[in-house]
Coordinates of C-alpha atoms and ligand atoms in Angstrom, one line a residue:
X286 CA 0.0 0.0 0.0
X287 CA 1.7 3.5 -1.0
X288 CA -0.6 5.9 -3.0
X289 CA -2.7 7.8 -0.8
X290 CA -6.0 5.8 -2.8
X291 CA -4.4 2.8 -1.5
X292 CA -4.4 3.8 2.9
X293 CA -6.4 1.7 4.5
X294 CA -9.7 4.2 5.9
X295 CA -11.1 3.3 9.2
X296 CA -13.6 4.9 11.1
X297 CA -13.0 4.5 15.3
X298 CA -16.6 5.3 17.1
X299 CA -16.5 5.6 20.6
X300 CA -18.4 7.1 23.7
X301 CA -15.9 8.8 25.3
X302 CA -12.0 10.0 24.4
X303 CA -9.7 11.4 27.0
X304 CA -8.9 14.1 28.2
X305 CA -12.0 15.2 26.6
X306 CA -14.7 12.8 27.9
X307 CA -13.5 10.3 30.2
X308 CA -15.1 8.1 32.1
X309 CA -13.4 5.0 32.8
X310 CA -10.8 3.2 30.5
X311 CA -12.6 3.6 27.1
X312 CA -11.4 6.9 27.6
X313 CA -8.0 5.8 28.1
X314 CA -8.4 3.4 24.9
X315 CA -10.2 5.6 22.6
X316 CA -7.7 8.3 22.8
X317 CA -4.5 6.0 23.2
X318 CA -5.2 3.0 20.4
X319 CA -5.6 5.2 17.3
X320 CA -2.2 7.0 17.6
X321 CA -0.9 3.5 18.1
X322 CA -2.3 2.4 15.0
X323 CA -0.5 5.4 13.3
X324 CA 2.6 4.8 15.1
X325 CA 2.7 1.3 13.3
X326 CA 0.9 1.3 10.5
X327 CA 2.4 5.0 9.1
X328 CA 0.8 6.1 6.0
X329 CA -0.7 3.2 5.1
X330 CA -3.9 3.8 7.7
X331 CA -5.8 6.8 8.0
X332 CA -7.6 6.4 11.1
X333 CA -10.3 8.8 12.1
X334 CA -12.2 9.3 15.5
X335 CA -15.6 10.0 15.9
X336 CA -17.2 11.2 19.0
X337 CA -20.6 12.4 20.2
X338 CA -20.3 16.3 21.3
X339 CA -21.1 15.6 24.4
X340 CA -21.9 19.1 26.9
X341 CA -18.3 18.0 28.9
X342 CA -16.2 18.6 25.6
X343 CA -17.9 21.8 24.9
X344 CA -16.9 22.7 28.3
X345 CA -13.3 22.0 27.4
X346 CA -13.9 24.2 24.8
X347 CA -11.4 22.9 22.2
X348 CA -9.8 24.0 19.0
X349 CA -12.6 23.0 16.0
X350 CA -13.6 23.8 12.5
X351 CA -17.6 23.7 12.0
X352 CA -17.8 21.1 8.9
X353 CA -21.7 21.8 8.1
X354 CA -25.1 20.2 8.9
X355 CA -26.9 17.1 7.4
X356 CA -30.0 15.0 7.2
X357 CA -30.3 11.6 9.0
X358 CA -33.3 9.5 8.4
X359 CA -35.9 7.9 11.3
X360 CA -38.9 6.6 11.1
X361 CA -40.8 10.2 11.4
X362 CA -38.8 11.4 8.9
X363 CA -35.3 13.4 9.1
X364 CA -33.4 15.0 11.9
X365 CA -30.7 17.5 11.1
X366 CA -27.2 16.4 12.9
X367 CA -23.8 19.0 12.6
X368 CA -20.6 18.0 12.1
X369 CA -17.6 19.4 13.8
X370 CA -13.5 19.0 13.3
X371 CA -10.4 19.1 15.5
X372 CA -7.5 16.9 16.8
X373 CA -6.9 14.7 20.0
X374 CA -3.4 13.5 19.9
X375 CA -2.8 14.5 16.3
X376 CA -5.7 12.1 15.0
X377 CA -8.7 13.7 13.4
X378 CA -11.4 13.9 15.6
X379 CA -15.1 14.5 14.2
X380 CA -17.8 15.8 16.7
X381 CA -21.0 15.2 16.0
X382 CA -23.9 17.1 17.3
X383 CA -27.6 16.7 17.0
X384 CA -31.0 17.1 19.0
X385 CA -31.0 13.0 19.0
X386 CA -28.5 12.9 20.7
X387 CA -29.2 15.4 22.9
X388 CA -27.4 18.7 22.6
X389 CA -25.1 19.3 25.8
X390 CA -25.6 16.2 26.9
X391 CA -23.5 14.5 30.0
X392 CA -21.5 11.3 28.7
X393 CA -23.8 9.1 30.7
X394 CA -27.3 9.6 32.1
X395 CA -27.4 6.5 33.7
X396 CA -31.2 6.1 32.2
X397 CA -31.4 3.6 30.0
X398 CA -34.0 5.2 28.0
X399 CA -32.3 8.8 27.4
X400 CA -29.2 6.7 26.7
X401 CA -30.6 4.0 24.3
X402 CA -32.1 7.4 22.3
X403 CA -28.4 9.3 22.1
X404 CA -26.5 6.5 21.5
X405 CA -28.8 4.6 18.9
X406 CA -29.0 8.4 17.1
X407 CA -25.6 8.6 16.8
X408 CA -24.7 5.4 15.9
X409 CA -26.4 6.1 12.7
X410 CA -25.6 9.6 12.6
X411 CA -22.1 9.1 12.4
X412 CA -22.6 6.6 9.4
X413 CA -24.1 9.7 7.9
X414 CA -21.7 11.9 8.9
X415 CA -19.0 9.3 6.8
X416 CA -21.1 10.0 3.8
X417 CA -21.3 13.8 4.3
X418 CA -17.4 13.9 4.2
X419 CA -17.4 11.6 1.3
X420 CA -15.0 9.3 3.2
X421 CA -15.8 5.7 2.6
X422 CA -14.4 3.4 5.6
X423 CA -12.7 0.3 4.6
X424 CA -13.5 -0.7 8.6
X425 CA -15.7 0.2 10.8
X426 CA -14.2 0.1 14.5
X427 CA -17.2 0.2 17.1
X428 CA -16.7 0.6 21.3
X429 CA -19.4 -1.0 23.1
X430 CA -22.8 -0.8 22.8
X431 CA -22.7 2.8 22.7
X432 CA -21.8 2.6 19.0
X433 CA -23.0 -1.1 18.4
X434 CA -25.8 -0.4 16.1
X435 CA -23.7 1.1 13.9
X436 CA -22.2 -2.4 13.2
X437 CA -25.7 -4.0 12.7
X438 CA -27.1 -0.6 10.8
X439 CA -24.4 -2.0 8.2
X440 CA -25.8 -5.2 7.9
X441 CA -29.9 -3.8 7.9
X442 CA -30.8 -0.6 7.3
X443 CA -27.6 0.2 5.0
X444 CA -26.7 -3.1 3.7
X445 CA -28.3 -2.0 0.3
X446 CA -26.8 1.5 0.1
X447 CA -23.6 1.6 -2.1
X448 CA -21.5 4.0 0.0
X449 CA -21.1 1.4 2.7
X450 CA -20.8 -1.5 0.1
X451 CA -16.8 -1.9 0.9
X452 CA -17.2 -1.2 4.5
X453 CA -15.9 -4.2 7.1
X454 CA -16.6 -3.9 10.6
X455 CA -14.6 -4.5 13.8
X456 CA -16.7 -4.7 17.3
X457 CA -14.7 -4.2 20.5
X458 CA -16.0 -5.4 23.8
X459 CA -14.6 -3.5 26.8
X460 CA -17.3 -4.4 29.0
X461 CA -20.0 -6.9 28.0
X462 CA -22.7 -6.5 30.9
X463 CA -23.3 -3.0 29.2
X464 CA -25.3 -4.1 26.6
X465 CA -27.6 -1.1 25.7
X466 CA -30.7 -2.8 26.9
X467 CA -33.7 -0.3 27.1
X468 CA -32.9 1.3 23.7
X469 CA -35.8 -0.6 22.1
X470 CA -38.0 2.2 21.3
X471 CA -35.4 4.4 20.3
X472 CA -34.2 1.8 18.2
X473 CA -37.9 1.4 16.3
X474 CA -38.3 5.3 16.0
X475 CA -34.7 4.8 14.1
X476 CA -36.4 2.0 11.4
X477 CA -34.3 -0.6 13.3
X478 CA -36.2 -4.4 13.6
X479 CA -35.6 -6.7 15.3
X480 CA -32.5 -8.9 14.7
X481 CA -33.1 -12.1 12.6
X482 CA -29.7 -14.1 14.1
X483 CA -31.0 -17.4 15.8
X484 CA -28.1 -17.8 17.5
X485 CA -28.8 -15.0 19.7
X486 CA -31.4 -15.3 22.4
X487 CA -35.1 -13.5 22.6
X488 CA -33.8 -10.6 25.0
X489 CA -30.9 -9.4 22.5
X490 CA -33.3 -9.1 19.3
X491 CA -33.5 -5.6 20.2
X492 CA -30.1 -4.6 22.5
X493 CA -27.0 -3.2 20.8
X494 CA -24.4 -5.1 21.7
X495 CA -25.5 -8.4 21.1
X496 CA -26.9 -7.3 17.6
X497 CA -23.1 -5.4 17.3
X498 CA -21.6 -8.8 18.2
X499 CA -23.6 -10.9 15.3
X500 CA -23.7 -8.1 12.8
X501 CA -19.6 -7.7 13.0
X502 CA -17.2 -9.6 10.6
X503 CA -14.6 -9.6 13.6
X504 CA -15.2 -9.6 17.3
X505 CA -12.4 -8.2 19.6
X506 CA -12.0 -7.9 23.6
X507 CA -9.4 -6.3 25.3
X508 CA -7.6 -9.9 26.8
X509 CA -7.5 -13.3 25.6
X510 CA -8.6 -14.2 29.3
X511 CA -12.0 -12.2 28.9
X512 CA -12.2 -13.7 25.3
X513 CA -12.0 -17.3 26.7
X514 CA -14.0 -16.5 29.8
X515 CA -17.2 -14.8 27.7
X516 CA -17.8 -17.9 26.3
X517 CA -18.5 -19.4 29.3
X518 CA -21.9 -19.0 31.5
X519 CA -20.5 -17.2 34.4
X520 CA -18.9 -14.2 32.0
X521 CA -20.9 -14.4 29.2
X522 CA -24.1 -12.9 30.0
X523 CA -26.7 -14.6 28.2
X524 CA -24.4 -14.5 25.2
X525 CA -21.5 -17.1 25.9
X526 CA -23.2 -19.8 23.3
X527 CA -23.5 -17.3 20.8
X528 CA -19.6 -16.1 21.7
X529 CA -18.7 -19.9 22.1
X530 CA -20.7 -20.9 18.5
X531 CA -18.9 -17.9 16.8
X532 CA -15.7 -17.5 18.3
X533 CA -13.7 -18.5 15.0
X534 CA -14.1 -14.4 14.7
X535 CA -13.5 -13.5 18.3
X536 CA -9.8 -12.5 19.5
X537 CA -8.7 -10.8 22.8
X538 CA -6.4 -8.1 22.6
X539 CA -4.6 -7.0 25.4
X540 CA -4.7 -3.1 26.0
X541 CA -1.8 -0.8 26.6
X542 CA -1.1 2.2 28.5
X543 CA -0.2 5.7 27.2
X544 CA 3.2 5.5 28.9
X545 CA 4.0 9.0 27.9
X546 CA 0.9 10.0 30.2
X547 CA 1.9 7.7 32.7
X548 CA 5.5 8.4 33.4
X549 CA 6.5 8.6 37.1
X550 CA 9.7 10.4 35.2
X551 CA 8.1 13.3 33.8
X552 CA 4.2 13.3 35.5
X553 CA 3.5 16.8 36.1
X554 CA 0.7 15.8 38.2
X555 CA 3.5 14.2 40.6
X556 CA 5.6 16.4 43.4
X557 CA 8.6 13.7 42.8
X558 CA 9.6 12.2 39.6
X559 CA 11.2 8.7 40.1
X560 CA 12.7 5.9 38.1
X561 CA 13.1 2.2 38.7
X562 CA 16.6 2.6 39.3
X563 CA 16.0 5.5 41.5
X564 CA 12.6 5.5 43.5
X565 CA 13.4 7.7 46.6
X566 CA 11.1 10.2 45.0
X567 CA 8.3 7.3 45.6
X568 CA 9.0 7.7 49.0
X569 CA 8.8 11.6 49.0
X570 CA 5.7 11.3 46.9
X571 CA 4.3 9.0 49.7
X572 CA 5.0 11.0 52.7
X573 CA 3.5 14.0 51.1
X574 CA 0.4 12.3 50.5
X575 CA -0.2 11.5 54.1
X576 CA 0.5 14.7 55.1
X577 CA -2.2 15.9 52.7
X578 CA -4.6 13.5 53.8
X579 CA -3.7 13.9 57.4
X580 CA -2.7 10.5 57.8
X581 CA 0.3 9.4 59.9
X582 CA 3.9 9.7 57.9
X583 CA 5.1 6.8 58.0
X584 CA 7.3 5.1 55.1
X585 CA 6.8 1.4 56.8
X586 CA 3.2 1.7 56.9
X587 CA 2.1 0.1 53.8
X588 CA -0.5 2.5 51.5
X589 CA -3.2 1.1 50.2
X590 CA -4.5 2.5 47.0
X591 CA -7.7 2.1 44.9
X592 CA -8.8 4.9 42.0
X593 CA -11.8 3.2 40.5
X594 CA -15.4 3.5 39.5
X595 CA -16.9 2.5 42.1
X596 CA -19.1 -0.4 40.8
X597 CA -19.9 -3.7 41.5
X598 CA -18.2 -4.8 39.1
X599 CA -15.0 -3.7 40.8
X600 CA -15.5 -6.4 44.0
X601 CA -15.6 -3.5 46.5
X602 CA -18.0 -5.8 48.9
X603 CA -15.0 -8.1 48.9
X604 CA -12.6 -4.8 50.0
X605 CA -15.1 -3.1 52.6
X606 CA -16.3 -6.0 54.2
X607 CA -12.7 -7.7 55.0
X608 CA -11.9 -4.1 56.7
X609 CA -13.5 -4.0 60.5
X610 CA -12.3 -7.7 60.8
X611 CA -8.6 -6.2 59.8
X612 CA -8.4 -3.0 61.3
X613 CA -6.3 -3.2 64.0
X614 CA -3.6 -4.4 61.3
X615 CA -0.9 -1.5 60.4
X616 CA -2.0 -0.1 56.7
X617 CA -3.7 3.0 55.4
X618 CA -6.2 2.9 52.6
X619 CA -6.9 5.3 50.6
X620 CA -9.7 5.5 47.7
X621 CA -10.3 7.8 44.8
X622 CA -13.7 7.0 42.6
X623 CA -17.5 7.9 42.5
X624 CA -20.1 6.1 41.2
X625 CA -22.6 3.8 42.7
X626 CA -25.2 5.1 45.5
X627 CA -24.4 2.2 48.1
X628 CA -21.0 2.0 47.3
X629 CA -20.5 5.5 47.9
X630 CA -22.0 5.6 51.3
X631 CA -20.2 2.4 52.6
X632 CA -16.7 4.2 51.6
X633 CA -18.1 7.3 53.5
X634 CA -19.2 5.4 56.3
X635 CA -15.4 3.4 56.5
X636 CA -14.0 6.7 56.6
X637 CA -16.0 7.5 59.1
X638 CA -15.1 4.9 61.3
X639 CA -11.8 4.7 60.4
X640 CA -10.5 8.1 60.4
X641 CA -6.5 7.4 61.2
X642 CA -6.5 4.7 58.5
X643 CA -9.1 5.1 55.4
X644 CA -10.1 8.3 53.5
X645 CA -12.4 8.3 50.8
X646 CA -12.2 11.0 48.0
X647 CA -15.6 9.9 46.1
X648 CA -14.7 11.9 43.5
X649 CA -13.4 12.2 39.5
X650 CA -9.9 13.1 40.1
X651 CA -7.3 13.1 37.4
X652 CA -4.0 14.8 39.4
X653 CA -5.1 12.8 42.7
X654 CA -5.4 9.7 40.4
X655 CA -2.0 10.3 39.7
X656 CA -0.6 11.1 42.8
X657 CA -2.1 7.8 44.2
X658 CA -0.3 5.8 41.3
X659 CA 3.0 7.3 42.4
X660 CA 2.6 6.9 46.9
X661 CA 0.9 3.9 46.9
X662 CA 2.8 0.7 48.0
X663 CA -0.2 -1.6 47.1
X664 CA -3.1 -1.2 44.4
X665 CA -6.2 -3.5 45.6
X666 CA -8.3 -4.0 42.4
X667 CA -10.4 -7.4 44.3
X668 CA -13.0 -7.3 40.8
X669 CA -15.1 -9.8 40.5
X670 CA -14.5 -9.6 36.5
X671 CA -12.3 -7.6 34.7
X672 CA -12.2 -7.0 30.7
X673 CA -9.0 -5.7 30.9
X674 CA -8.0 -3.2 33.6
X675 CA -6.1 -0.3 32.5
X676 CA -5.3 1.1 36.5
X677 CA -3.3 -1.8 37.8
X678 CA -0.7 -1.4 34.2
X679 CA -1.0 1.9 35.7
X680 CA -0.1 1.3 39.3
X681 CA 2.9 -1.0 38.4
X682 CA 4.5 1.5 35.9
X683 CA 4.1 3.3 39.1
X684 CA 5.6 1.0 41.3
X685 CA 2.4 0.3 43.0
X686 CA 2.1 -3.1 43.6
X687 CA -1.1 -4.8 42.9
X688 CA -3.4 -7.3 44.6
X689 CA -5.9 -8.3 42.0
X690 CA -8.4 -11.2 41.5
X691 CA -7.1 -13.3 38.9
X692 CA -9.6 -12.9 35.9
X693 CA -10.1 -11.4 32.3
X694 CA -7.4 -9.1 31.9
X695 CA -5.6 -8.8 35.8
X696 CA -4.9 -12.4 35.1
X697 CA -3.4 -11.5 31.6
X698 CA -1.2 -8.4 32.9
X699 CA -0.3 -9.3 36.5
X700 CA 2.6 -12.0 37.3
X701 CA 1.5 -13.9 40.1
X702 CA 4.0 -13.9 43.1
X703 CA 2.5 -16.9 44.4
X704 CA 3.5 -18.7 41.6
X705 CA 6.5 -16.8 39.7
X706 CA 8.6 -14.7 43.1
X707 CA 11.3 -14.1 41.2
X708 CA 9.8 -12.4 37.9
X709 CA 6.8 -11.4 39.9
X710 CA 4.8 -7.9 39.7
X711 CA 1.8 -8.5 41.8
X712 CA -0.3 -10.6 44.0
X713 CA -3.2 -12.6 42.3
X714 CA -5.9 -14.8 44.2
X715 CA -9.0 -16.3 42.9
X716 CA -11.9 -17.1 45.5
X717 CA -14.5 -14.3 45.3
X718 CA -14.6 -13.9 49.3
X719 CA -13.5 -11.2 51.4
X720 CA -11.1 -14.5 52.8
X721 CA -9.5 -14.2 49.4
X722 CA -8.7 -11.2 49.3
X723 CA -7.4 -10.8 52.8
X724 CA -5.1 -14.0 52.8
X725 CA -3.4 -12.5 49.4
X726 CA -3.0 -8.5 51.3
X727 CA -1.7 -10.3 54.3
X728 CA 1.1 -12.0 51.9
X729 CA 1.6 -8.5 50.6
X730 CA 1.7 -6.7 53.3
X731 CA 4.3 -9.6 54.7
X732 CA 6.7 -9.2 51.6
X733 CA 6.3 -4.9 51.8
X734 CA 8.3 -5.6 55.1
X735 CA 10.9 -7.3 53.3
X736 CA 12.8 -4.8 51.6
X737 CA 15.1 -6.7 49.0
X738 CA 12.0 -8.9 48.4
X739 CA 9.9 -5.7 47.7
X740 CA 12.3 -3.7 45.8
X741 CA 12.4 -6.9 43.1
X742 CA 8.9 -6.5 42.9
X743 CA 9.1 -3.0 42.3
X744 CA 11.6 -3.4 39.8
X745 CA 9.8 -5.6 37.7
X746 CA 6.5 -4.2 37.8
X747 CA 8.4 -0.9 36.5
X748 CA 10.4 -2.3 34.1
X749 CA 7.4 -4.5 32.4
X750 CA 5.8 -3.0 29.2
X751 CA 2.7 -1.8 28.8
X752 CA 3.1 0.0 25.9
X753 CA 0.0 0.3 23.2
X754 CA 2.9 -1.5 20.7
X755 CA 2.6 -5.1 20.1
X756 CA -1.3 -4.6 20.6
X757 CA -1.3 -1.5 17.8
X758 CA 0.5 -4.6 15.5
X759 CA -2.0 -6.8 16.3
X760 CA -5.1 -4.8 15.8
X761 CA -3.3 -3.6 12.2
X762 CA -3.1 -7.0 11.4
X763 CA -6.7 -7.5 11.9
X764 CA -7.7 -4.5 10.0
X765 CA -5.8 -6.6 7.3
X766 CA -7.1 -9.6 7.5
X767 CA -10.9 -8.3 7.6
X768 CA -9.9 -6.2 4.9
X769 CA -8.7 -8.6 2.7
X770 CA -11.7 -10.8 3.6
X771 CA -14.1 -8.7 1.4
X772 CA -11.7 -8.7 -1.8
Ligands
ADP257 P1 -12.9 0.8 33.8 O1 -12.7 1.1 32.3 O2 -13.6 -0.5 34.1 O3 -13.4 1.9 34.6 P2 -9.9 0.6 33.7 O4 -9.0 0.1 34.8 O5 -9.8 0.1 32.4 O6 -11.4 0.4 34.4 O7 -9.8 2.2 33.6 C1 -10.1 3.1 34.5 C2 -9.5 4.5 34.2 O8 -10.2 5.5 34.8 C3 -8.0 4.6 34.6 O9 -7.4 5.5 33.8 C4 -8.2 5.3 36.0 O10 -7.1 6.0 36.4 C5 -9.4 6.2 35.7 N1 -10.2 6.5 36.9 C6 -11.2 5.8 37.4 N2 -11.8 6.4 38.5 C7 -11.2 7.6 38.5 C8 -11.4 8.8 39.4 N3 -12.3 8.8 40.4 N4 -10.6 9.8 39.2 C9 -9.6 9.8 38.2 N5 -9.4 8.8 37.4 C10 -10.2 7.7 37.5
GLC258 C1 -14.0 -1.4 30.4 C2 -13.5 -2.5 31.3 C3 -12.0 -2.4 31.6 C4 -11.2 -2.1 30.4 C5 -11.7 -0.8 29.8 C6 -11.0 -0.5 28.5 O1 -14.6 -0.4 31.0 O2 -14.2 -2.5 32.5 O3 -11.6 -3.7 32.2 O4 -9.8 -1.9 30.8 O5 -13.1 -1.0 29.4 O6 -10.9 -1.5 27.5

């Protein structure tokens, strides 16, 4: 591939890109993978992002050219959607506006309805908005269910139209209990029916992502662990025979991190750069966080660290109910996310009670979340599943050492120091009980007092690489292979 006829034209849909709208790691991916992709590919991939304009970027207030307004067709006839220009990381980055999808918007309403009607709008919108630039994409790249029914939009209610004729799709999985369920009537006001596939079950006839998954010539999630696991009845939420059936086009993927972003070397968000060969500024960086948070300086008190949403997902039952049981036992914890209700008032309530030992910043927090990364001696991520996981690759680059369940992609990224010591970056355990999870701390909270022991650990976990690289390669090769597919 040379001529610029010959690049290979992919569209990347997603819900959110950071730092613009960020709300958990499709954030981190959406923003990060793309530039990837260019950093391997070069000129032979033009990769373009496409994003709702959501009332959060608008905020931010960024650099844009206005590209013009056009029609997208429901059921009650048209609605007018605008397009906008600018650049995230030197990509190009479309915005696309509309009354569907609810002008100034938040990312996430959190109502299934309001969110079935933006997302399901601008999942054909943005198929629109290809042909209003003219751009034919070889591939369609889709995020989650947010941008699902684009995939099976190709298959239905475009599959006659010659502009998308050539166009291959790619549908990512980052979390498959999101599904998109209670877009149904948005979905019929759009001229979607109901999905013919019989491999899928009654329920997903009308959700996005299982209509994504069987519309999509490829299927990716972001760990081969999660990709075997989804097949299965525990992970695979109604869908694992369907994911089982078809997995000849499922692959997991591992993600990366943005290591530029995430450099304890040069983090402006940190008081103390540090290196693996030279961590005393951890140590600095550590003290000055207790004295923030009013917590005792101490070096040989081991941190605890979480920077999460706080969902269920995340196993935080597992984390606040092993604490009264253990809280005569020498750590400090201290957690940085907001989300859920209950979970909210439980971290409240532990901080309450435990005032020398636990604070809770229930909060969205990008300089604190770095500040954690760089003091904390011990990252507790106990979730109960995990696609991926982009905090703990985080935390170790950090130095922070985690204690993780071992599923989906912990499993993939962590090495075990039950199993491995020597290579070891972290401490993985598998029951789902607050037992678990306190027999593998208490291991980790032994081996923090051995210092030789610890600084190995810390040396590995620093030195291991997380970089978006050999994922970027593998994700080109797809686009390859589902690309050569349709010739
Ligand atoms: P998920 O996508 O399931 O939320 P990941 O581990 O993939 O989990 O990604 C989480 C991302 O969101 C990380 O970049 C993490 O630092 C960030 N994050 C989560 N909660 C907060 C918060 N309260 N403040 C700042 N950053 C947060
Ligand atoms: C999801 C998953 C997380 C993954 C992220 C980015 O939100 O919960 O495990 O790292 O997407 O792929």
């Amino acid at each position: 591939m040379n001529g610029a006829q010959d690049k290979l034209k992919v569209l990347f849909a997603s819900a959110e890109a950071a730092p613009w709208a960020k709300v958990g790691g499709l954030g981190d991916v959406a923003a990060a993978l793309p530039a990837a992709l260019i950093g391997t590919a070069g000129s032979a991939l033009d990769i373009r992002l496409i994003l709702p304009f959501h009332a959060e970027i608008k905020r931010k207030n960024p650099t844009l050219g206005y590209l013009g307004a056009f029609s997208v067709p429901n059921q009650t006839g048209v609605f007018s959607a605008e397009l906008y220009v600018a650049s995230l990381h030197g990509i190009t980055t479309y915005l696309l506006d509309s009354e569907l999808t609810n002008h100034n918007s938040p990312v996430y309403y959190g109502d299934p309805a309001l969110d079935g009607r933006k997302y399901a709008a601008f999942s054909v919108a943005l198929l629109e908005a290809a042909r209003f630039l003219d751009w034919q994409p070889d591939i369609l790249h889709a995020n989650d269910w947010h941008t699902a029914l684009a995939v099976y939009a190709l298959k239905t209610l475009y599959q006659q139209d010659p502009f998308f004729k050539e166009t291959r799709s790619l549908m990512a999985i980052h979390n498959l209990p999101f599904n998109g369920y209670g877009s149904e009537f948005a979905m019929t006001e759009l001229g979607f029916m109901p999905g013919t596939y019989e491999d899928l079950p009654d329920w997903a006839r009308l959700t996005p992502l299982p209509l994504g998954i069987a519309a999509a010539d490829q299927i990716v999630t972001v760990s081969p662990q999660y990709a075997r696991e989804i097949q299965t009845r525990d992970f695979g939420c109604g869908l694992h025979e369907y994911l089982e059936k078809h997995n000849n086009k499922l692959i997991g993927i591992l993600n990366g991190i943005d290591t530029r972003l995430w450099d304890p070397a040069a983090d402006p968000y940190i008081p103390f750069p540090f290196t693996a060969a030279d961590t005393n500024g951890k140590t600095l960086n550590k003290a000055a966080l207790q004295r923030e948070l009013h917590l005792e300086e101490n070096p040989d008190i081991p941190l605890l660290t979480v920077v999460s949403r706080l969902d269920h997902q995340k196993g935080f039952g597992l984390l606040f109910d092993a604490i009264p049981d253990n809280a005569r036992k020498p750590w400090q914890l201290v957690l940085l996310g907001t989300g859920s209700q209950d979970l909210e008032a439980r971290a409240e309530d532990l901080m309450r009670q435990y005032p020398q030992k636990i604070v809770s910043l229930l909060r969205y927090d990008e300089a604190m979340a770095h500040k954690l990364y760089a003091a904390g001696d011990l990252f507790v991520m106990p979730s109960l599943y995990e696609p991926c996981g982009l905090s703990q690759m985080i935390a170790m680059r950090y130095g922070n050492i985690p204690v993780a369940r071992a599923t989906g992609g912990l499993q993939d990224s962590i090495i075990n120091y039950h199993k491995a010591p020597d290579e070891a970056t972290g401490f993985l355990f598998t029951e789902k009980t607050h037992e678990g999870l306190v027999s593998s701390l208490n291991s980790a909270i032994l081996t923090f007092q051995e210092k030789e022991t610890w600084a190995k650990l810390m040396n590995n976990a620093m030195n291991k690489d997380f970089s978006w690289k050999s994922s970027a390669q593998n994700y080109w090769s797809i686009y390859q292979e589902i690309k050569s597919k349709r010739e």
